[in-house]
PDB file of C-alpha atoms in Angstrom:
ATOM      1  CA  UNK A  24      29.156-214.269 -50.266  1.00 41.00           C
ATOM      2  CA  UNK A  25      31.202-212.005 -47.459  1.00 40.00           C
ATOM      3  CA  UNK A  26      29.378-209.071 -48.985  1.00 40.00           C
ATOM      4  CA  UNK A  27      26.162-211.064 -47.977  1.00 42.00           C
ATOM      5  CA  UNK A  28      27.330-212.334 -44.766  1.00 42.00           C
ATOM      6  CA  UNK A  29      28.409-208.897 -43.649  1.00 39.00           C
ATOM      7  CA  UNK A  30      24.824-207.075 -44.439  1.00 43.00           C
ATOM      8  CA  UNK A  31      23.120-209.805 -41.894  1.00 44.00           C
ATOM      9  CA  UNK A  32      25.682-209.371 -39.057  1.00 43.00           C
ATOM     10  CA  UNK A  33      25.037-205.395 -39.586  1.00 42.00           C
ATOM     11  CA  UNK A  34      21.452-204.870 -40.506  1.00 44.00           C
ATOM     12  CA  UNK A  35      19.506-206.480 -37.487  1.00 50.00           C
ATOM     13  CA  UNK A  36      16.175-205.735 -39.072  1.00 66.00           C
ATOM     14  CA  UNK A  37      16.321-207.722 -41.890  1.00 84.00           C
ATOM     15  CA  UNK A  38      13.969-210.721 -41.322  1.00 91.00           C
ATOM     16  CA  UNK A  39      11.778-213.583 -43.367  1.00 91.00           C
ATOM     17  CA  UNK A  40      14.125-213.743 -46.294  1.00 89.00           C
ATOM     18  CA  UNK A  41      15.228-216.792 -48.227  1.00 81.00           C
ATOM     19  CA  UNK A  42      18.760-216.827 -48.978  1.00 70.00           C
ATOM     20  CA  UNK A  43      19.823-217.436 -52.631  1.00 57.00           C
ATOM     21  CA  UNK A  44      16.495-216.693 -53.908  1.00 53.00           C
ATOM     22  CA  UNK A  45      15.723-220.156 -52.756  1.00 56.00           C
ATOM     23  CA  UNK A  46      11.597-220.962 -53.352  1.00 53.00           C
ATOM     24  CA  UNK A  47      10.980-223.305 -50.119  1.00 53.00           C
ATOM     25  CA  UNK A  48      10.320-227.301 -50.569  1.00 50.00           C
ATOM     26  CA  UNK A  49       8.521-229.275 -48.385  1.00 43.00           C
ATOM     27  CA  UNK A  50       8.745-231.679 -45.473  1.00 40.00           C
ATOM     28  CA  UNK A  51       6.124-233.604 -42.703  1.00 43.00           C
ATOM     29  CA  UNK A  52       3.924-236.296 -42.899  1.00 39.00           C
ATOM     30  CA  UNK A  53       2.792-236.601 -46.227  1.00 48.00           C
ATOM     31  CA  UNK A  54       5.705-233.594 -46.705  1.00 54.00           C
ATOM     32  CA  UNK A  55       8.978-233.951 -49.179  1.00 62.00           C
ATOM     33  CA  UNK A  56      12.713-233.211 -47.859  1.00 69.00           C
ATOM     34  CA  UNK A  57      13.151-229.198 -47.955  1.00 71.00           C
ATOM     35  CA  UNK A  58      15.940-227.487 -49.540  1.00 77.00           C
ATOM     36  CA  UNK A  59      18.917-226.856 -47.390  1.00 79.00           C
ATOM     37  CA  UNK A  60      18.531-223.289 -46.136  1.00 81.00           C
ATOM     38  CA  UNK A  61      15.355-222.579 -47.455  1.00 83.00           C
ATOM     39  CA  UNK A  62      13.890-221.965 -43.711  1.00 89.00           C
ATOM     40  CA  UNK A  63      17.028-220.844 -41.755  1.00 92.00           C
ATOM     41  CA  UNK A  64      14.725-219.787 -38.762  1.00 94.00           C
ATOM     42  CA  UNK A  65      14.188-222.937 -38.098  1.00 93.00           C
ATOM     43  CA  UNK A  66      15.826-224.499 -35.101  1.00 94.00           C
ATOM     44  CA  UNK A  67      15.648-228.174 -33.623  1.00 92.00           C
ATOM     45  CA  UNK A  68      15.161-228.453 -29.914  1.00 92.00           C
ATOM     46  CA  UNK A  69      17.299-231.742 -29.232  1.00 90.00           C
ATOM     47  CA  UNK A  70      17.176-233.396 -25.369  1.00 87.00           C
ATOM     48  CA  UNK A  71      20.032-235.104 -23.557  1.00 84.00           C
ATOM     49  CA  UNK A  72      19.369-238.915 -23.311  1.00 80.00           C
ATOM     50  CA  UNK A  73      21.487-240.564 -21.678  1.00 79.00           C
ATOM     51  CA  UNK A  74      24.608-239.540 -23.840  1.00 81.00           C
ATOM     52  CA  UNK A  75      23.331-239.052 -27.083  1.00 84.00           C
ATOM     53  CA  UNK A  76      21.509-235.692 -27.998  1.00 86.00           C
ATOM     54  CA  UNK A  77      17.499-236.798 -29.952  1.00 84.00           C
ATOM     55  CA  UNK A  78      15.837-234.200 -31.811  1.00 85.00           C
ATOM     56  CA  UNK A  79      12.448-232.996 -29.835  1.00 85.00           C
ATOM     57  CA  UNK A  80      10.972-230.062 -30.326  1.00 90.00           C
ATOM     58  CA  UNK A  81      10.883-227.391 -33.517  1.00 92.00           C
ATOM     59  CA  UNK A  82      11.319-223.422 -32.632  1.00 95.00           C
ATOM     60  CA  UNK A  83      12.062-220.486 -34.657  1.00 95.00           C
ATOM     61  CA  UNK A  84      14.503-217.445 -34.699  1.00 97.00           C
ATOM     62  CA  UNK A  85      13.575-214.246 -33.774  1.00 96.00           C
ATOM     63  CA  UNK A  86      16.310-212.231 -32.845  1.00 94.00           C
ATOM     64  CA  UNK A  87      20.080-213.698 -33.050  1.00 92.00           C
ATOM     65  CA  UNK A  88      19.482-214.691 -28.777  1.00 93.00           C
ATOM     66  CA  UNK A  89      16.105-214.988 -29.012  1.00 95.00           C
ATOM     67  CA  UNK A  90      14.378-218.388 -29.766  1.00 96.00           C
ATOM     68  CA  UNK A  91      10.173-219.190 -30.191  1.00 96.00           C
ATOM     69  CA  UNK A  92       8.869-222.493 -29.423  1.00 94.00           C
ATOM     70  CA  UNK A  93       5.966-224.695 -27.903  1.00 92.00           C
ATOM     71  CA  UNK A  94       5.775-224.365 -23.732  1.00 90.00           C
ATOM     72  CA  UNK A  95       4.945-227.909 -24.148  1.00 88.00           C
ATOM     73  CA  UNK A  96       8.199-228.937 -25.461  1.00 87.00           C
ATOM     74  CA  UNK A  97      10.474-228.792 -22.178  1.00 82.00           C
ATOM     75  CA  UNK A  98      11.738-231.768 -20.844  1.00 70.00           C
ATOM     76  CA  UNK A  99      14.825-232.582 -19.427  1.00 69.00           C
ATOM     77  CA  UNK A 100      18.119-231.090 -20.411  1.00 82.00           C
ATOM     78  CA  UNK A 101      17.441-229.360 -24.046  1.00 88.00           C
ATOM     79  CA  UNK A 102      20.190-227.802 -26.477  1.00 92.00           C
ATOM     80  CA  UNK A 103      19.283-225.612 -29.548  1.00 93.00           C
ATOM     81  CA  UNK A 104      20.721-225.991 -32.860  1.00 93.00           C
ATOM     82  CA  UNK A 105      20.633-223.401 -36.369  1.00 93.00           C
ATOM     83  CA  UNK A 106      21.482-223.950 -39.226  1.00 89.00           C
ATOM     84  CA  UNK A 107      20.521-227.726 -39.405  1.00 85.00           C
ATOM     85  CA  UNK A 108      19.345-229.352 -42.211  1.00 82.00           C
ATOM     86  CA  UNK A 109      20.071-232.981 -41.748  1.00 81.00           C
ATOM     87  CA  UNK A 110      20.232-234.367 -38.175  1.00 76.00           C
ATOM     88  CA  UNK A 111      21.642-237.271 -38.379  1.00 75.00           C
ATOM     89  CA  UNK A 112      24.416-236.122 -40.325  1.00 72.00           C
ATOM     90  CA  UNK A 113      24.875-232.142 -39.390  1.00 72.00           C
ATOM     91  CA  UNK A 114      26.425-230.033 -41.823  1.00 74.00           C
ATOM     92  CA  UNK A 115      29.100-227.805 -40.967  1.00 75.00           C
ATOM     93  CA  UNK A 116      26.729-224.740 -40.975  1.00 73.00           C
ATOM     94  CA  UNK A 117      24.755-225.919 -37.914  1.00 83.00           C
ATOM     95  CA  UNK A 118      25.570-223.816 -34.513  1.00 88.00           C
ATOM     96  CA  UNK A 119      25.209-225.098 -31.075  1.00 88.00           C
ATOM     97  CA  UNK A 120      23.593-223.163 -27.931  1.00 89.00           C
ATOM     98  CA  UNK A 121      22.772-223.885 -24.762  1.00 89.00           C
ATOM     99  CA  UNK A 122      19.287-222.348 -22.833  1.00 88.00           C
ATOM    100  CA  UNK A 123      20.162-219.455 -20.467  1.00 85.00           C
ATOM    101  CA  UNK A 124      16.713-218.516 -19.900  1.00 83.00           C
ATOM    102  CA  UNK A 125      12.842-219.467 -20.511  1.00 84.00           C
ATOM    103  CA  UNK A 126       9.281-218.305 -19.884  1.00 83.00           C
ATOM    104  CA  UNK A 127       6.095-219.154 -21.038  1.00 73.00           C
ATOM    105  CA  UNK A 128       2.401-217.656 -20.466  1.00 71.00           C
ATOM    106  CA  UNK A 129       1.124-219.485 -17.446  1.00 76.00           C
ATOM    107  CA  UNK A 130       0.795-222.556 -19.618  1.00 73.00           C
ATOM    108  CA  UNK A 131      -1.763-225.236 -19.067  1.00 72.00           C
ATOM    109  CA  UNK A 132      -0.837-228.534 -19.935  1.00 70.00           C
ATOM    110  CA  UNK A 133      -3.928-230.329 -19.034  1.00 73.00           C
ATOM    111  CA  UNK A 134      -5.612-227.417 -21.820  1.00 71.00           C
ATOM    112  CA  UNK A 135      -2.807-226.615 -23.561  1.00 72.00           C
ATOM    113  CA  UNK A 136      -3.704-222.967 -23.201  1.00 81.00           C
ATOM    114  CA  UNK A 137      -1.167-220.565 -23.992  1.00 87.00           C
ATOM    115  CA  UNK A 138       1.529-222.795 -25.727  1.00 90.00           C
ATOM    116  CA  UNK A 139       4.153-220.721 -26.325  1.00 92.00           C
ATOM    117  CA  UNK A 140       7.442-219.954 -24.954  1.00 92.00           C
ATOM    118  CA  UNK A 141      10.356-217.695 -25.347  1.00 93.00           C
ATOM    119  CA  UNK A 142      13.873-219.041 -25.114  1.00 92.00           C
ATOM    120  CA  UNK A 143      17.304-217.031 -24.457  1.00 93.00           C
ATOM    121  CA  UNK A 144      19.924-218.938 -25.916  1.00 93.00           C
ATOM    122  CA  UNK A 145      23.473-218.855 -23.537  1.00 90.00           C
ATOM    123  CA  UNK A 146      25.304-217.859 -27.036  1.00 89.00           C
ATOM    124  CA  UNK A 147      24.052-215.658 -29.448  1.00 89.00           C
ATOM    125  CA  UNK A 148      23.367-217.004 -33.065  1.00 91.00           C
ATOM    126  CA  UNK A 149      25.781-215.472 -36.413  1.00 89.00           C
ATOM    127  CA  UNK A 150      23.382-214.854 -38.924  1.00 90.00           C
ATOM    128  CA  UNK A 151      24.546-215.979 -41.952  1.00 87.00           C
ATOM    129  CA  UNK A 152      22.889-217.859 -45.598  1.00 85.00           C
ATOM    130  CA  UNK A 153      21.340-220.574 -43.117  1.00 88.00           C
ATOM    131  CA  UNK A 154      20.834-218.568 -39.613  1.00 92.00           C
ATOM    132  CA  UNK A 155      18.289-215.774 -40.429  1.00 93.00           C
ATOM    133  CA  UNK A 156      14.901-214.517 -38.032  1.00 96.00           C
ATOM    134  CA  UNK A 157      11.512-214.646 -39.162  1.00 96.00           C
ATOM    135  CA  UNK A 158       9.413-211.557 -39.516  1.00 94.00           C
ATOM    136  CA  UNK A 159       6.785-211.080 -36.300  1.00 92.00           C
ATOM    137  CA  UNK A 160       3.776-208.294 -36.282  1.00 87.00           C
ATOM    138  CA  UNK A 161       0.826-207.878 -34.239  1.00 83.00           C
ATOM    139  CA  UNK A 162      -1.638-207.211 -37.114  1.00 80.00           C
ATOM    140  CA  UNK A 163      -1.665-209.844 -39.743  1.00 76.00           C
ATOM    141  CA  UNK A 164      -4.763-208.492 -41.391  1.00 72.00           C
ATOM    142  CA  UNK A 165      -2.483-205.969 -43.458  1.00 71.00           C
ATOM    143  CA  UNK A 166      -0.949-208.404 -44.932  1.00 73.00           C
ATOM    144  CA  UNK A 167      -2.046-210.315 -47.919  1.00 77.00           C
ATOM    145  CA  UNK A 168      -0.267-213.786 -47.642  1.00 78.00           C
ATOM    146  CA  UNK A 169       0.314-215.885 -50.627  1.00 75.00           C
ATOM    147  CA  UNK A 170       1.802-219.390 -48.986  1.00 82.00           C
ATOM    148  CA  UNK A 171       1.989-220.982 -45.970  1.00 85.00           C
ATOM    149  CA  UNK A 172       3.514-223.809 -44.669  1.00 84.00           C
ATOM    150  CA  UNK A 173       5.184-225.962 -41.709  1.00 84.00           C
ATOM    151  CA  UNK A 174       8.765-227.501 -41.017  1.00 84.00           C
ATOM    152  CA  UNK A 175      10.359-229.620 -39.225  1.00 81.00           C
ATOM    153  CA  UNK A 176      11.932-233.017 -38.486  1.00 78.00           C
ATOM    154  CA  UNK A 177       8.691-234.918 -37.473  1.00 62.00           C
ATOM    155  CA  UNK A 178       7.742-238.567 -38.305  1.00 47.00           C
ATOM    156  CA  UNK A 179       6.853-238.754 -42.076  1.00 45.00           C
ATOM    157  CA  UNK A 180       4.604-242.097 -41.315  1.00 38.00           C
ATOM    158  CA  UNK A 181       2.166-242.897 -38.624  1.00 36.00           C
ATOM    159  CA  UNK A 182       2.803-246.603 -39.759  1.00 35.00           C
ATOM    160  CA  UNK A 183       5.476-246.428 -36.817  1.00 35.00           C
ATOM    161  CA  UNK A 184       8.043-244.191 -35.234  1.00 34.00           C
ATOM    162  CA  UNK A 185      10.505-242.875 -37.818  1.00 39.00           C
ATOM    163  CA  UNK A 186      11.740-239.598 -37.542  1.00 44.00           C
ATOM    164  CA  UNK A 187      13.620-238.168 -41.245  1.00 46.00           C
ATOM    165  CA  UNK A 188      17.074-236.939 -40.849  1.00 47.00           C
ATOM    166  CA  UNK A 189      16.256-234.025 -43.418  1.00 52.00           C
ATOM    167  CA  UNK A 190      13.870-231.153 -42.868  1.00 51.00           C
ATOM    168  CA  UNK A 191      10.628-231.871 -44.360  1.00 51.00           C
ATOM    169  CA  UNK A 192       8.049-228.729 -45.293  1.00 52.00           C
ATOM    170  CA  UNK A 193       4.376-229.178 -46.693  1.00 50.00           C
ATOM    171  CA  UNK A 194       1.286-226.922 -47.442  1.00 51.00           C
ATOM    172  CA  UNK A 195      -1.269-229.110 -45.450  1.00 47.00           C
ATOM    173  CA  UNK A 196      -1.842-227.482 -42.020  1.00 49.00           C
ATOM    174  CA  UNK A 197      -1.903-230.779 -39.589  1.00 50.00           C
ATOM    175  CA  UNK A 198       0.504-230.849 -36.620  1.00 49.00           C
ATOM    176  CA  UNK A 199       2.712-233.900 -36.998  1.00 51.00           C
ATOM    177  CA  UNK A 200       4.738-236.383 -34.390  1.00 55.00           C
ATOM    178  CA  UNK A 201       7.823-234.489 -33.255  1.00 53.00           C
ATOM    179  CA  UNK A 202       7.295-231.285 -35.203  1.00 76.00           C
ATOM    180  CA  UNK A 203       5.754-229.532 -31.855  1.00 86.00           C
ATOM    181  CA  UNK A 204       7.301-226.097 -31.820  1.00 91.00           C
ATOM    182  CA  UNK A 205       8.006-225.710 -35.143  1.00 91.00           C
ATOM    183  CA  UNK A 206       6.290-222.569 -37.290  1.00 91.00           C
ATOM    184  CA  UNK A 207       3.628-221.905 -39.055  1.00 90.00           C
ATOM    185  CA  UNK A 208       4.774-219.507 -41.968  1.00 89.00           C
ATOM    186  CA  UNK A 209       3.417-217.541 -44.597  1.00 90.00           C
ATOM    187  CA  UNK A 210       4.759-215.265 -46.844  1.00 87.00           C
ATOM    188  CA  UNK A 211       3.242-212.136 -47.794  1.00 86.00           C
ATOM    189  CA  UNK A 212       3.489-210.193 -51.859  1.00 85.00           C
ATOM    190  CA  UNK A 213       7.443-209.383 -50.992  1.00 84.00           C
ATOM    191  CA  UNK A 214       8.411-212.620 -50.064  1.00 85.00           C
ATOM    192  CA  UNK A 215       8.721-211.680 -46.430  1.00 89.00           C
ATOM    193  CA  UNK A 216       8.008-214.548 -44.065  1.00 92.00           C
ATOM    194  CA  UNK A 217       6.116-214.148 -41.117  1.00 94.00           C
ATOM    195  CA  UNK A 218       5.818-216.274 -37.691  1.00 95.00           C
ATOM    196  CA  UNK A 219       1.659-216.597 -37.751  1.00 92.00           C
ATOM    197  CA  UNK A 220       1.572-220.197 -35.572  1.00 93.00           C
ATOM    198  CA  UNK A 221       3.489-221.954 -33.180  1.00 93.00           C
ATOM    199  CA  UNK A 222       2.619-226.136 -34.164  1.00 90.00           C
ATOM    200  CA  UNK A 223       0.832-226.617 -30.493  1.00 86.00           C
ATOM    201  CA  UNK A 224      -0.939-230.451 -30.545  1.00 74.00           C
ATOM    202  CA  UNK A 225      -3.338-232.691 -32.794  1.00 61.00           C
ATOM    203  CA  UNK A 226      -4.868-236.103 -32.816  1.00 52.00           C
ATOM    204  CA  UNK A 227      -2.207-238.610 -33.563  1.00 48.00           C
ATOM    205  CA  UNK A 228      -0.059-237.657 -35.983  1.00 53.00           C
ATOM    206  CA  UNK A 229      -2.252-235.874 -38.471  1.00 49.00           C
ATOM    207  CA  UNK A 230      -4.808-237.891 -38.577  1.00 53.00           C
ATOM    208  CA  UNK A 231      -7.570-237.587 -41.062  1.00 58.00           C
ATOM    209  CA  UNK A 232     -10.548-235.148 -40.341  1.00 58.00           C
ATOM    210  CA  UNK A 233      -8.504-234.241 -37.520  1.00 59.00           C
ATOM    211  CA  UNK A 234      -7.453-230.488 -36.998  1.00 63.00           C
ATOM    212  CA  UNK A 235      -4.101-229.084 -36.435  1.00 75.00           C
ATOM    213  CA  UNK A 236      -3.506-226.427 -33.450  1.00 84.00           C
ATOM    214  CA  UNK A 237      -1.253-224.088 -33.781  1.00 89.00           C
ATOM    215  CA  UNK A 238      -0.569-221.123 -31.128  1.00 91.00           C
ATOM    216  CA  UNK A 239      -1.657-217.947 -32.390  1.00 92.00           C
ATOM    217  CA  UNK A 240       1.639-216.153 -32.173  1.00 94.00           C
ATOM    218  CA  UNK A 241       0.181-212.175 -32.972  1.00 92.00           C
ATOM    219  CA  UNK A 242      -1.577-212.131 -29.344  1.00 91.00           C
ATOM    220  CA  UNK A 243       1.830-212.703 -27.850  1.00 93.00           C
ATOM    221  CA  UNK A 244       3.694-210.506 -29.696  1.00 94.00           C
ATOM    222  CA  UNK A 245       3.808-207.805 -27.166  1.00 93.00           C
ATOM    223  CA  UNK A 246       4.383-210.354 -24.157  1.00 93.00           C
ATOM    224  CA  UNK A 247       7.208-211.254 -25.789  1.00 94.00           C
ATOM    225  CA  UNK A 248       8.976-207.932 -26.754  1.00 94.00           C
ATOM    226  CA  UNK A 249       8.084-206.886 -23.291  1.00 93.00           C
ATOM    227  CA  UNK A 250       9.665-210.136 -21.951  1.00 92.00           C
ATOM    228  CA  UNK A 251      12.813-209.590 -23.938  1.00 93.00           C
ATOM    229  CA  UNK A 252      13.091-205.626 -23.051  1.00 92.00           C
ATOM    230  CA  UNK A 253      12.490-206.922 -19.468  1.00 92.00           C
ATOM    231  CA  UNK A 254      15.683-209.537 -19.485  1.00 90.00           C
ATOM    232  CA  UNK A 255      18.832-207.797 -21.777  1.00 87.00           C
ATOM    233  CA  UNK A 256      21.305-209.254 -22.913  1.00 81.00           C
ATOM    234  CA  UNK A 257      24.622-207.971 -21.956  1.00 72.00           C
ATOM    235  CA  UNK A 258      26.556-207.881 -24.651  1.00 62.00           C
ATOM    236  CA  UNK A 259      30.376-208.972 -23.346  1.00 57.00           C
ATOM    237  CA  UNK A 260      31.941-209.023 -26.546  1.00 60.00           C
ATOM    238  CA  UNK A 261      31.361-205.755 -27.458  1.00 63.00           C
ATOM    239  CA  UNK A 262      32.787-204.518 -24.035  1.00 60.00           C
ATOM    240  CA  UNK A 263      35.353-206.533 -24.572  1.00 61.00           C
ATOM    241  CA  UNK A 264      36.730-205.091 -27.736  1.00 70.00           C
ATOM    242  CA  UNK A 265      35.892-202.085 -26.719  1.00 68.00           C
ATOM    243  CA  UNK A 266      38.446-202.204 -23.768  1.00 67.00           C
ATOM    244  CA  UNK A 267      41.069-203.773 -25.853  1.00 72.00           C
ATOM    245  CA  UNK A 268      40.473-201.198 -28.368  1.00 76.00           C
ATOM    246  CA  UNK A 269      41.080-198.153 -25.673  1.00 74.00           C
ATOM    247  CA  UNK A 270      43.930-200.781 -23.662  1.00 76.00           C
ATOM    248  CA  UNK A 271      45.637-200.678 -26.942  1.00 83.00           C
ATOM    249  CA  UNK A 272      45.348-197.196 -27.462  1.00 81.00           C
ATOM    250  CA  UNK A 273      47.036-196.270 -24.095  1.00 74.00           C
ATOM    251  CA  UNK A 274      49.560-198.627 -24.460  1.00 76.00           C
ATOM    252  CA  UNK A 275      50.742-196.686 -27.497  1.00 82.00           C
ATOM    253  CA  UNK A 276      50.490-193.365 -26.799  1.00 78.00           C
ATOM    254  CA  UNK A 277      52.671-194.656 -23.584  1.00 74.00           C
ATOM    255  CA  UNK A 278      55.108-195.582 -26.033  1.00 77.00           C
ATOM    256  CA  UNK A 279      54.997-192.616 -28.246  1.00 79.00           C
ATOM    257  CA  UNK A 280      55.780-190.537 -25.624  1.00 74.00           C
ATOM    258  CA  UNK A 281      58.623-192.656 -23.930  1.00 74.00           C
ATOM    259  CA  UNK A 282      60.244-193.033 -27.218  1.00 77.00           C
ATOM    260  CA  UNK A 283      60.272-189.603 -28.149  1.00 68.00           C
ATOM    261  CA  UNK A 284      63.712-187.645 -27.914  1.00 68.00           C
ATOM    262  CA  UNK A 285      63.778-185.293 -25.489  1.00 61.00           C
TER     263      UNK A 285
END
């Protein structure tokens, strides 16, 4: 487990995998309660109201600051939280971040053109068993994907409003109530998955007959990378120990050389 939790803090490009060789379950309306971990790019958007923190939005992982989601989804005071499973009872994995930055694509809300936004979290993510990022690319036509399906926390009835406190997955591609945000993912013949929608809007909550929309995330690609070259992230810690490292050093050689006999 260390030996696995130290290859995704040091290998950065590793991305789409399923920890534990974990074959995904499902979850929506008309979806079944995933395994724990088997999407840990998954993130729930969760507003402020009043004093108690409800689930909102879906997103996805991309890079351990960066966050995807629907431009759709912002409202009030949001939080972001990995490594989630069950909501109403969070498990000791889950990790907590703020929203230090956000841009979208000159959205249209009336439309709903361009529904995507990206999402710099004020804390970086530890990627770990249930914190990973999901593979992006610009050309999807290369690859030959086997499955696809959606998460997220979204009703699981449109008899009334009633949200599951597990993640839910399922094949069928129908945007449901509260699952906005959330990814469409398919996996190609390695078992790689890849971000290919963003779940935009439908009728209802997956009605019948009615189609899903779902952002297509490969013409953004290259806003985004741009976006994130464009806006760094300063990385504190690693100046940090860096300047204890070299504070530490001096301090010693200080006291080599006042301890040594003249």
């Amino acid at each position: 487990v260390i030996t696995t939790r130290l290859l995704f803090l040091f290998v950065s490009d590793i991305c789409g995998t399923v920890p534990f060789g974990m074959a995904p379950e499902a979850r929506i309306i008309g979806g079944t309660v995933a395994r724990r971990g088997a999407w840990p790019w998954q993130v729930s958007f969760q507003f402020l109201d009043d004093v108690v923190y409800t689930m909102y939005c879906g997103g996805c992982i991309i890079t351990n600051y960066w966050v995807l989601t629907a431009a759709h989804c912002f409202n009030g005071k949001l939080r972001v939280v990995a490594g989630v499973h069950n909501i109403k009872h969070p498990e000791a994995t889950i990790q907590i971040s703020n929203i230090s930055l956000k841009s979208n694509w000159s959205f249209d809300a009336k439309l709903r053109y361009h529904d995507i936004a990206v999402v710099r979290l004020a804390t970086p993510v530890a990627f770990n068993n249930f914190v990973q990022p999901i593979c992006m690319t610009t050309d999807y036509s290369r690859l030959d994907f086997l499955n696809c399906h959606i998460s997220g926390w979204g009703v699981t009835t449109t008899s009334r409003w009633n949200a599951p406190s597990e993640m839910l997955r399922t094949h069928v591609f129908q945007p449901w109530c509260g699952d906005s945000g959330g990814p469409l993912q398919c996996s190609d013949k390695t078992g790689n998955y890849y971000l290919v929608g963003i779940t935009s809007f439908g009728r209802g909550c997956a009605e019948k007959g009615s189609p899903g929309i779902y952002t297509r995330v490969s013409n953004y690609k290259d806003w985004v990378d741009d976006f994130i070259k464009a806006h760094p992230v300063r990385n504190f810690t690693a100046n940090f120990l860096i300047l204890l490292f070299l504070t530490i050093i001096s301090d010693l050689l200080l006291y080599i050389l006042r301890c040594r006999p003249t």
